[in-house]
Structure formats: structure tokens, C-alpha cells
PDB file of C-alpha atoms in Angstrom:
ATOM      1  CA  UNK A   1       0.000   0.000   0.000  1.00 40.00           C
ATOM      2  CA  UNK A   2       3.160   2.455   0.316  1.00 38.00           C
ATOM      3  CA  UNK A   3       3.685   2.418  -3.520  1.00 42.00           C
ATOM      4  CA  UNK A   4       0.033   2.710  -4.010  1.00 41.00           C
ATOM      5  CA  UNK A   5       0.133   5.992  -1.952  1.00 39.00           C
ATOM      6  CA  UNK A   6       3.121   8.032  -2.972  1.00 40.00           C
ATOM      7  CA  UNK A   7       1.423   7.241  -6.785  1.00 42.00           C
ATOM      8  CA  UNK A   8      -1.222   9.045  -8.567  1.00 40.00           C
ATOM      9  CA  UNK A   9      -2.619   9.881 -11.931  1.00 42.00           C
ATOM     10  CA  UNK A  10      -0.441  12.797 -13.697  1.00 43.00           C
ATOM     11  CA  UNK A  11      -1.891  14.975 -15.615  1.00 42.00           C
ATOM     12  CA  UNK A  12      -0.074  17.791 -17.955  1.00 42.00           C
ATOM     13  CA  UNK A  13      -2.004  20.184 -20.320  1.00 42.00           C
ATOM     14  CA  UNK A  14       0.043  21.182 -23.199  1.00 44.00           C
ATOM     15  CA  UNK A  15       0.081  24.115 -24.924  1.00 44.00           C
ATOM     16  CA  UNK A  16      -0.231  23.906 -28.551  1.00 43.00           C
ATOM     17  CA  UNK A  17       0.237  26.953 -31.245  1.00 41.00           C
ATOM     18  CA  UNK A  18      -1.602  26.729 -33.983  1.00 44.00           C
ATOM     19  CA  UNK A  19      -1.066  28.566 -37.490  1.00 45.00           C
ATOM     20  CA  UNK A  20      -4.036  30.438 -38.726  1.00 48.00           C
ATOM     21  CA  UNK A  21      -2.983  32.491 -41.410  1.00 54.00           C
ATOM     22  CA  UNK A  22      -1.161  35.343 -39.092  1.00 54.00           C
ATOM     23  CA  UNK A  23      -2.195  34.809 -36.169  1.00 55.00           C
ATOM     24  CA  UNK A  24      -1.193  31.970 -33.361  1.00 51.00           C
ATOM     25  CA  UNK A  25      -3.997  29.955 -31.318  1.00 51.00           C
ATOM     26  CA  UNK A  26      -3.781  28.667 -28.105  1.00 51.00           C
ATOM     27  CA  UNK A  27      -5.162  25.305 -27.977  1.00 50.00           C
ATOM     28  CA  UNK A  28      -5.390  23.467 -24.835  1.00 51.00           C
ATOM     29  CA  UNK A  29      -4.859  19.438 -25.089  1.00 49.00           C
ATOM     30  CA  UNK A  30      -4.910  17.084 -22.283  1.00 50.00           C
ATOM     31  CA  UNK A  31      -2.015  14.286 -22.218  1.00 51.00           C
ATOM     32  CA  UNK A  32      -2.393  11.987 -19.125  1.00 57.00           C
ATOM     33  CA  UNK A  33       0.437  10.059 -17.670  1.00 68.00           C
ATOM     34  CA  UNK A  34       0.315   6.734 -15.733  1.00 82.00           C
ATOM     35  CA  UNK A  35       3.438   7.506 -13.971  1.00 82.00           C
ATOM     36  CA  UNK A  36       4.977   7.597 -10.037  1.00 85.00           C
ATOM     37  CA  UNK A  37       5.187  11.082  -8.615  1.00 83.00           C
ATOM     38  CA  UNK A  38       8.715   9.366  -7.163  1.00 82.00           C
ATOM     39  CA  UNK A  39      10.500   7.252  -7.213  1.00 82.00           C
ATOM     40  CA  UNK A  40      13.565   5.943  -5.239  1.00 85.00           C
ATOM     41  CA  UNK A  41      15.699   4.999  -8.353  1.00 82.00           C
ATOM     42  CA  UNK A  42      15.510   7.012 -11.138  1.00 87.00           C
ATOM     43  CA  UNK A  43      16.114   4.046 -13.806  1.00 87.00           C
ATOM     44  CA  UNK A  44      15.411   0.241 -12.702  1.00 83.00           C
ATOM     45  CA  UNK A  45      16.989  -3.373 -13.642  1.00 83.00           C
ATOM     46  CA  UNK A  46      14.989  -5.458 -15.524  1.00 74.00           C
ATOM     47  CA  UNK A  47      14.759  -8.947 -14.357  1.00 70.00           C
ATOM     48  CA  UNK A  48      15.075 -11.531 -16.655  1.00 60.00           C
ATOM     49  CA  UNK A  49      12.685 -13.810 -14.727  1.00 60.00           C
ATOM     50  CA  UNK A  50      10.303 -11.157 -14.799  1.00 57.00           C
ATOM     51  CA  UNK A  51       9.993 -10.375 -18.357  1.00 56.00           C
ATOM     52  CA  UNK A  52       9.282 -13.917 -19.614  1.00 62.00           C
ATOM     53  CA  UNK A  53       6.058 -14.502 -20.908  1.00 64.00           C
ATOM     54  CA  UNK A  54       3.810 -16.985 -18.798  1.00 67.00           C
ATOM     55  CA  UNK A  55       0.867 -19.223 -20.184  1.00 71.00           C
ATOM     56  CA  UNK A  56      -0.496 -21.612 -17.077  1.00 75.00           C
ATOM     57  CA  UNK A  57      -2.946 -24.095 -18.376  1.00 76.00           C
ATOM     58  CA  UNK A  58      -5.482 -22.871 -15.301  1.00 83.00           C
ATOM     59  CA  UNK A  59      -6.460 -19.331 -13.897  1.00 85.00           C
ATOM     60  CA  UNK A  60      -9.007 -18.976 -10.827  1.00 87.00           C
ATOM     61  CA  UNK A  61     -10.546 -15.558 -10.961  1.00 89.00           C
ATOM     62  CA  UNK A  62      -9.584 -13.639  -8.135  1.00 91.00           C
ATOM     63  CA  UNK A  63     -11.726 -12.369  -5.888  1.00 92.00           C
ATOM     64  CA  UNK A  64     -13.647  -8.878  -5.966  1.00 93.00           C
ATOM     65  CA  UNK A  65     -12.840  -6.147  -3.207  1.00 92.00           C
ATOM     66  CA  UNK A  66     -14.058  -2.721  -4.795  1.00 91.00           C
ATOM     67  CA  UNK A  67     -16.357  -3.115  -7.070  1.00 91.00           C
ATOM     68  CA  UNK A  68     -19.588  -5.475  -9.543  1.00 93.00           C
ATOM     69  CA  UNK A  69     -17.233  -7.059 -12.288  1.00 94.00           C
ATOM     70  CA  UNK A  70     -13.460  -7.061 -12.662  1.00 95.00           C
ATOM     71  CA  UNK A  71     -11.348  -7.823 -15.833  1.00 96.00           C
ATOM     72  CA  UNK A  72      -8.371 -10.019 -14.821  1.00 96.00           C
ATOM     73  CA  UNK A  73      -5.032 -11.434 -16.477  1.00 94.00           C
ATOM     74  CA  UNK A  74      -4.831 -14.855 -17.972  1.00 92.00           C
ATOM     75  CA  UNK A  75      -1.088 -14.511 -18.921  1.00 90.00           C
ATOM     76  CA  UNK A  76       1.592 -12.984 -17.682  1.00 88.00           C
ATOM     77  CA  UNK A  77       2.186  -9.524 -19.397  1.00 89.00           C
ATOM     78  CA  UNK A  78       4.512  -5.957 -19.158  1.00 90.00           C
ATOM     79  CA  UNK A  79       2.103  -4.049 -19.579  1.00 93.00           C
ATOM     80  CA  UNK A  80       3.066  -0.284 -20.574  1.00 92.00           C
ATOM     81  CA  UNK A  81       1.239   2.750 -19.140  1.00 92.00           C
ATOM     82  CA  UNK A  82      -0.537   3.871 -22.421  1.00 91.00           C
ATOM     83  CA  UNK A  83      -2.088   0.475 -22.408  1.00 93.00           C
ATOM     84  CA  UNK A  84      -3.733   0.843 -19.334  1.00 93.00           C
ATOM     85  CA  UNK A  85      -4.812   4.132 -19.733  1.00 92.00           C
ATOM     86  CA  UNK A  86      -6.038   3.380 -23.383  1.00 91.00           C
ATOM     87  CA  UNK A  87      -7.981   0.602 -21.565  1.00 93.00           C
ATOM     88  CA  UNK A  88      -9.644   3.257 -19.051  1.00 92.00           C
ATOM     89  CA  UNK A  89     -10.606   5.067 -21.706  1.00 90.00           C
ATOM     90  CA  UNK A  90     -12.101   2.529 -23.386  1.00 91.00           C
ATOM     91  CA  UNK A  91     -13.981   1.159 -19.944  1.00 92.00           C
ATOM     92  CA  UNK A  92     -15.217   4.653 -19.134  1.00 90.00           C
ATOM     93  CA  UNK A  93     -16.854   5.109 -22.814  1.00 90.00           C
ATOM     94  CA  UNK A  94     -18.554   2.344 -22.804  1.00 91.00           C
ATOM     95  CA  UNK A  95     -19.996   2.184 -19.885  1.00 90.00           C
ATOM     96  CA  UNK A  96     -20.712   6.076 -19.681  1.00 86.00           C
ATOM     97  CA  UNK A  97     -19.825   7.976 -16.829  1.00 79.00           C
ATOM     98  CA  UNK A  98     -23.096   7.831 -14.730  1.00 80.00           C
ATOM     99  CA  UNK A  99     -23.482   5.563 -11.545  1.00 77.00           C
ATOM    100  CA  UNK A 100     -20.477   4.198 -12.652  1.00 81.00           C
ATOM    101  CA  UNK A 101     -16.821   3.617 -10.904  1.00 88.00           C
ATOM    102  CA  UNK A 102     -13.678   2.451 -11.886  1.00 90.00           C
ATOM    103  CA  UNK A 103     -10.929   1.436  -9.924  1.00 92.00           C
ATOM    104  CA  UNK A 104      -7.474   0.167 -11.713  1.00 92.00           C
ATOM    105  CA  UNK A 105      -5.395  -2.375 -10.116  1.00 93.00           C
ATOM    106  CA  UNK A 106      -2.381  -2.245 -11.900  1.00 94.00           C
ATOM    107  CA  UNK A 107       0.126   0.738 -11.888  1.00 92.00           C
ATOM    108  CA  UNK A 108       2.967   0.983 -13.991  1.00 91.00           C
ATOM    109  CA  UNK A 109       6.168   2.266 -11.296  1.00 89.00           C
ATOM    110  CA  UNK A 110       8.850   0.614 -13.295  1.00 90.00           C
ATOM    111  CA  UNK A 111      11.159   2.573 -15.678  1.00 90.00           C
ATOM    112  CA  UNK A 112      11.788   1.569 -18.759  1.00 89.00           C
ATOM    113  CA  UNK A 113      15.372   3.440 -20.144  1.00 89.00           C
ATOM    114  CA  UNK A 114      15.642   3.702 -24.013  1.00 90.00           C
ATOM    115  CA  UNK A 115      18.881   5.107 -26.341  1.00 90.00           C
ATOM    116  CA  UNK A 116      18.057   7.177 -29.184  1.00 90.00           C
ATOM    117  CA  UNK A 117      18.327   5.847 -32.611  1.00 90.00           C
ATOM    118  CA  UNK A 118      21.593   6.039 -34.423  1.00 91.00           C
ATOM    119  CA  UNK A 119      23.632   6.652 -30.933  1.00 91.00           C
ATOM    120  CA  UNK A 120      26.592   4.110 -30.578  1.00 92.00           C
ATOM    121  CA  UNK A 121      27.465   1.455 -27.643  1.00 91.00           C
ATOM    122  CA  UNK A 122      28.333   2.633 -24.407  1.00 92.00           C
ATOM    123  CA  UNK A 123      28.163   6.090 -22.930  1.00 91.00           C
ATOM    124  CA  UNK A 124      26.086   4.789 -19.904  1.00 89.00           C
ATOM    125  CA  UNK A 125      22.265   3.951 -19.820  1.00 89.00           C
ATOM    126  CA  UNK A 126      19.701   5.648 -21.941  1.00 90.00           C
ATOM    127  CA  UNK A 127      16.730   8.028 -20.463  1.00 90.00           C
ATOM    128  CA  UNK A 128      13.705   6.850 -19.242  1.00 89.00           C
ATOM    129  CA  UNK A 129      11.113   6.435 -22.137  1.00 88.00           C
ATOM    130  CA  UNK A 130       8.207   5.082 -20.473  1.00 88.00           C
ATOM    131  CA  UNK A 131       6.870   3.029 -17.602  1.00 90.00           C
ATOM    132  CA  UNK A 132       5.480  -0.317 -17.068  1.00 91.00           C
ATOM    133  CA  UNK A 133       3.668  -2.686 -14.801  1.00 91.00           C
ATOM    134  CA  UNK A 134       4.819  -6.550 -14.239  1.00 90.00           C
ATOM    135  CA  UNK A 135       1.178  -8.610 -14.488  1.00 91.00           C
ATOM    136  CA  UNK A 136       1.162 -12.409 -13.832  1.00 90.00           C
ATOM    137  CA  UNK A 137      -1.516 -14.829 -14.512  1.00 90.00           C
ATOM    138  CA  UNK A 138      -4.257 -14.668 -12.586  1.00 92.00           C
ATOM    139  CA  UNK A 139      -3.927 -10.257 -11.466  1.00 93.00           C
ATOM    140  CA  UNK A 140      -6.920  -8.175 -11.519  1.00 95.00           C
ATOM    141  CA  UNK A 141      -6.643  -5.765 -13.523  1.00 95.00           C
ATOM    142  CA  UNK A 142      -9.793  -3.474 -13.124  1.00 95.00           C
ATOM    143  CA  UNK A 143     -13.040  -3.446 -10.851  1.00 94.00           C
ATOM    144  CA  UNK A 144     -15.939  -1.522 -11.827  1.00 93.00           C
ATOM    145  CA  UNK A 145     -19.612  -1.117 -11.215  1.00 92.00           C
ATOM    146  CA  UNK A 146     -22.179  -0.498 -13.393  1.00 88.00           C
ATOM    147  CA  UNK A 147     -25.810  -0.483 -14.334  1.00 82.00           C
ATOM    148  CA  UNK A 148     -25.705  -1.569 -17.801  1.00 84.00           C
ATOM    149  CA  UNK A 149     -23.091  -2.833 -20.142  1.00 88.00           C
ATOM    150  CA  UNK A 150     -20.715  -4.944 -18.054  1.00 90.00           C
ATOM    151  CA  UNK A 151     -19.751  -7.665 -21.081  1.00 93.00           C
ATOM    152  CA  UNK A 152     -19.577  -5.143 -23.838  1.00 94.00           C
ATOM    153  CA  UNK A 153     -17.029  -3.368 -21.983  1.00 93.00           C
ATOM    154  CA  UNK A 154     -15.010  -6.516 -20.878  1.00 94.00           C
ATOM    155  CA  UNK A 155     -14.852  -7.064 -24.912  1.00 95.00           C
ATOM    156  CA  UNK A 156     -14.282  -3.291 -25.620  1.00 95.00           C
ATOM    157  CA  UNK A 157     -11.248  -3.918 -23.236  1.00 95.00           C
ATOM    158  CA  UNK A 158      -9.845  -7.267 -24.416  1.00 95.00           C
ATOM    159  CA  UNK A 159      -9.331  -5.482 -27.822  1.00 95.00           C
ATOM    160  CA  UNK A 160      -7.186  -2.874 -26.299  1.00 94.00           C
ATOM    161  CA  UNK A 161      -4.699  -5.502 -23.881  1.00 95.00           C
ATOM    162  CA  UNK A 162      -2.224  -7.386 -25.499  1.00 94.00           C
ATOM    163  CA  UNK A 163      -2.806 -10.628 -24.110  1.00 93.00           C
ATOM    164  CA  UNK A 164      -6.004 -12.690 -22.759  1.00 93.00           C
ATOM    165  CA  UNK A 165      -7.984 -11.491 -20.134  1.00 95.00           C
ATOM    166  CA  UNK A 166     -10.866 -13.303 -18.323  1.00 95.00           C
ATOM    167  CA  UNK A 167     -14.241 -11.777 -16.667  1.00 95.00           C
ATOM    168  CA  UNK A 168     -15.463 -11.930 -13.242  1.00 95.00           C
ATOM    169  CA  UNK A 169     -18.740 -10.686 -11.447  1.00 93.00           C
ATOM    170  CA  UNK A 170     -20.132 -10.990  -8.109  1.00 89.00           C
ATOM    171  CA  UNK A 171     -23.568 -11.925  -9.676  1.00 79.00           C
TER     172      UNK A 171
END
């Protein structure tokens, strides 16, 4: 619960100028970010063991705290943070925004470190490019409650993760 509380949603509004004729237009866009407010190490060592791919033959659905229905891993995933948020997105349209709640269960707190292209070996590690979240087999994912809905969205999701995911209710 520590990570969990020194993380949060980021959000950054960027300022865009736009060309009209003469004259330049503010246009305001939001870009969120899935990303730790801190964290102790600024870039991270990726473990072999946890970067392999993992297909068990049987998941049990895990069990509900939050919310109706939950969308959970069947395979063992990095999953990066526009994933998730694309698949927030995609949870939150379909099932509109009334009555309903969503609570992700996955964060991505682990840097990933990336060279530019056409820069040569060595001269130490690259910059942080983006983060991710380890998932095994068997994680929830999301939780969320709504009135109507509940299936289309678990398929409206599925499309968006790269790997299998199952669907659990309390019904």
C-alpha cells in the first residue's frame, strides 16, 4: 500500500500553437500520464525472470474487493502505461460515466530506459522512455460497477490488452 500511496494519476495540459494564417492559437490538449510522482531509483533493472512470458494451463478468478465485475489477467504480461490508460478510456466510454466507478489495479512504477536511434554502444544507460507494470496470470486488472453494459465493456477492453484477459462478477 506504500507504492500505491506516494502514486497518482499525472496529468499535464500542453500548450499547442496553432497557425491560422497570421495569427497563433492557443489550444489546450490534455495528455495523461500513468506515472509515479517518485520514485527511489531514477532508472530500474529489468529482471530476466520477470519479463518472460507466462501461459499456465489454469487461472481462478480472483476475488472482488471494490467493485460489480473485474477484468483479470490470464497470462503474464509488461504491460506499458498507455495500455492501461487506453484501456480506461475505453472502460469509461462504454460504460458512460453515470453511476459508474472504476478502480485500476495495476500501476505501472517501473522505468523503462531507451537510447536514441543512431547513438553508438556505451556512454552509460539511456533516459527513461516510459513506464510499465509486471502482471502475472491470474492479477486483476480493473473493478468496476455499473448499471448496464458490463460484457460489452469486458470485450471493448480485451481489444485494447495485449494478451487474454478473463471476466469476473459478483452476480
Amino acid at each position: 500500500w506504500l507504492m500505491m500511496a506516494c502514486c497518482n494519476i499525472v496529468t499535464r495540459f500542453n500548450y499547442l500553437l496553432i497557425n491560422k494564417g497570421h495569427q497563433f492559437q492557443h489550444v489546450r490538449s490534455y495528455v495523461p500520464l500513468l506515472r509515479p510522482r517518485q520514485t527511489k531509483y531514477r532508472k530500474f533493472h529489468l529482471r530476466l525472470r520477470a519479463i518472460k512470458p507466462f501461459k499456465p494451463d489454469k487461472v481462478s478468478p480472483p476475488p472482488l474487493h471494490f467493485h460489480q465485475y473485474g477484468i483479470y489477467a490470464l497470462e503474464s504480461v509488461r504491460l506499458t502505461a498507455a495500455q492501461i490508460e487506453s484501456a480506461r478510456l475505453t472502460l469509461v466510454r462504454t460504460i458512460g460515466r453515470k453511476d459508474t466507478a472504476v478502480k485500476l489495479q495495476v500501476f505501472p512504477h517501473i522505468p523503462v530506459t531507451k537510447k536514441p536511434i543512431g547513438v553508438r554502444m556505451g556512454k552509460g544507460k539511456g533516459t527513461v522512455d516510459h513506464f510499465i507494470a509486471f502482471v502475472k496470470a491470474g492479477k486483476m486488472i480493473v473493478e468496476y460497477s455499473c448499471n448496464d453494459y458490463a460484457k460489452q465493456a469486458y470485450k471493448a477492453v480485451s481489444y485494447k490488452l495485449p494478451i487474454k484477459v478473463g471476466f469476473v462478477s459478483k452476480e
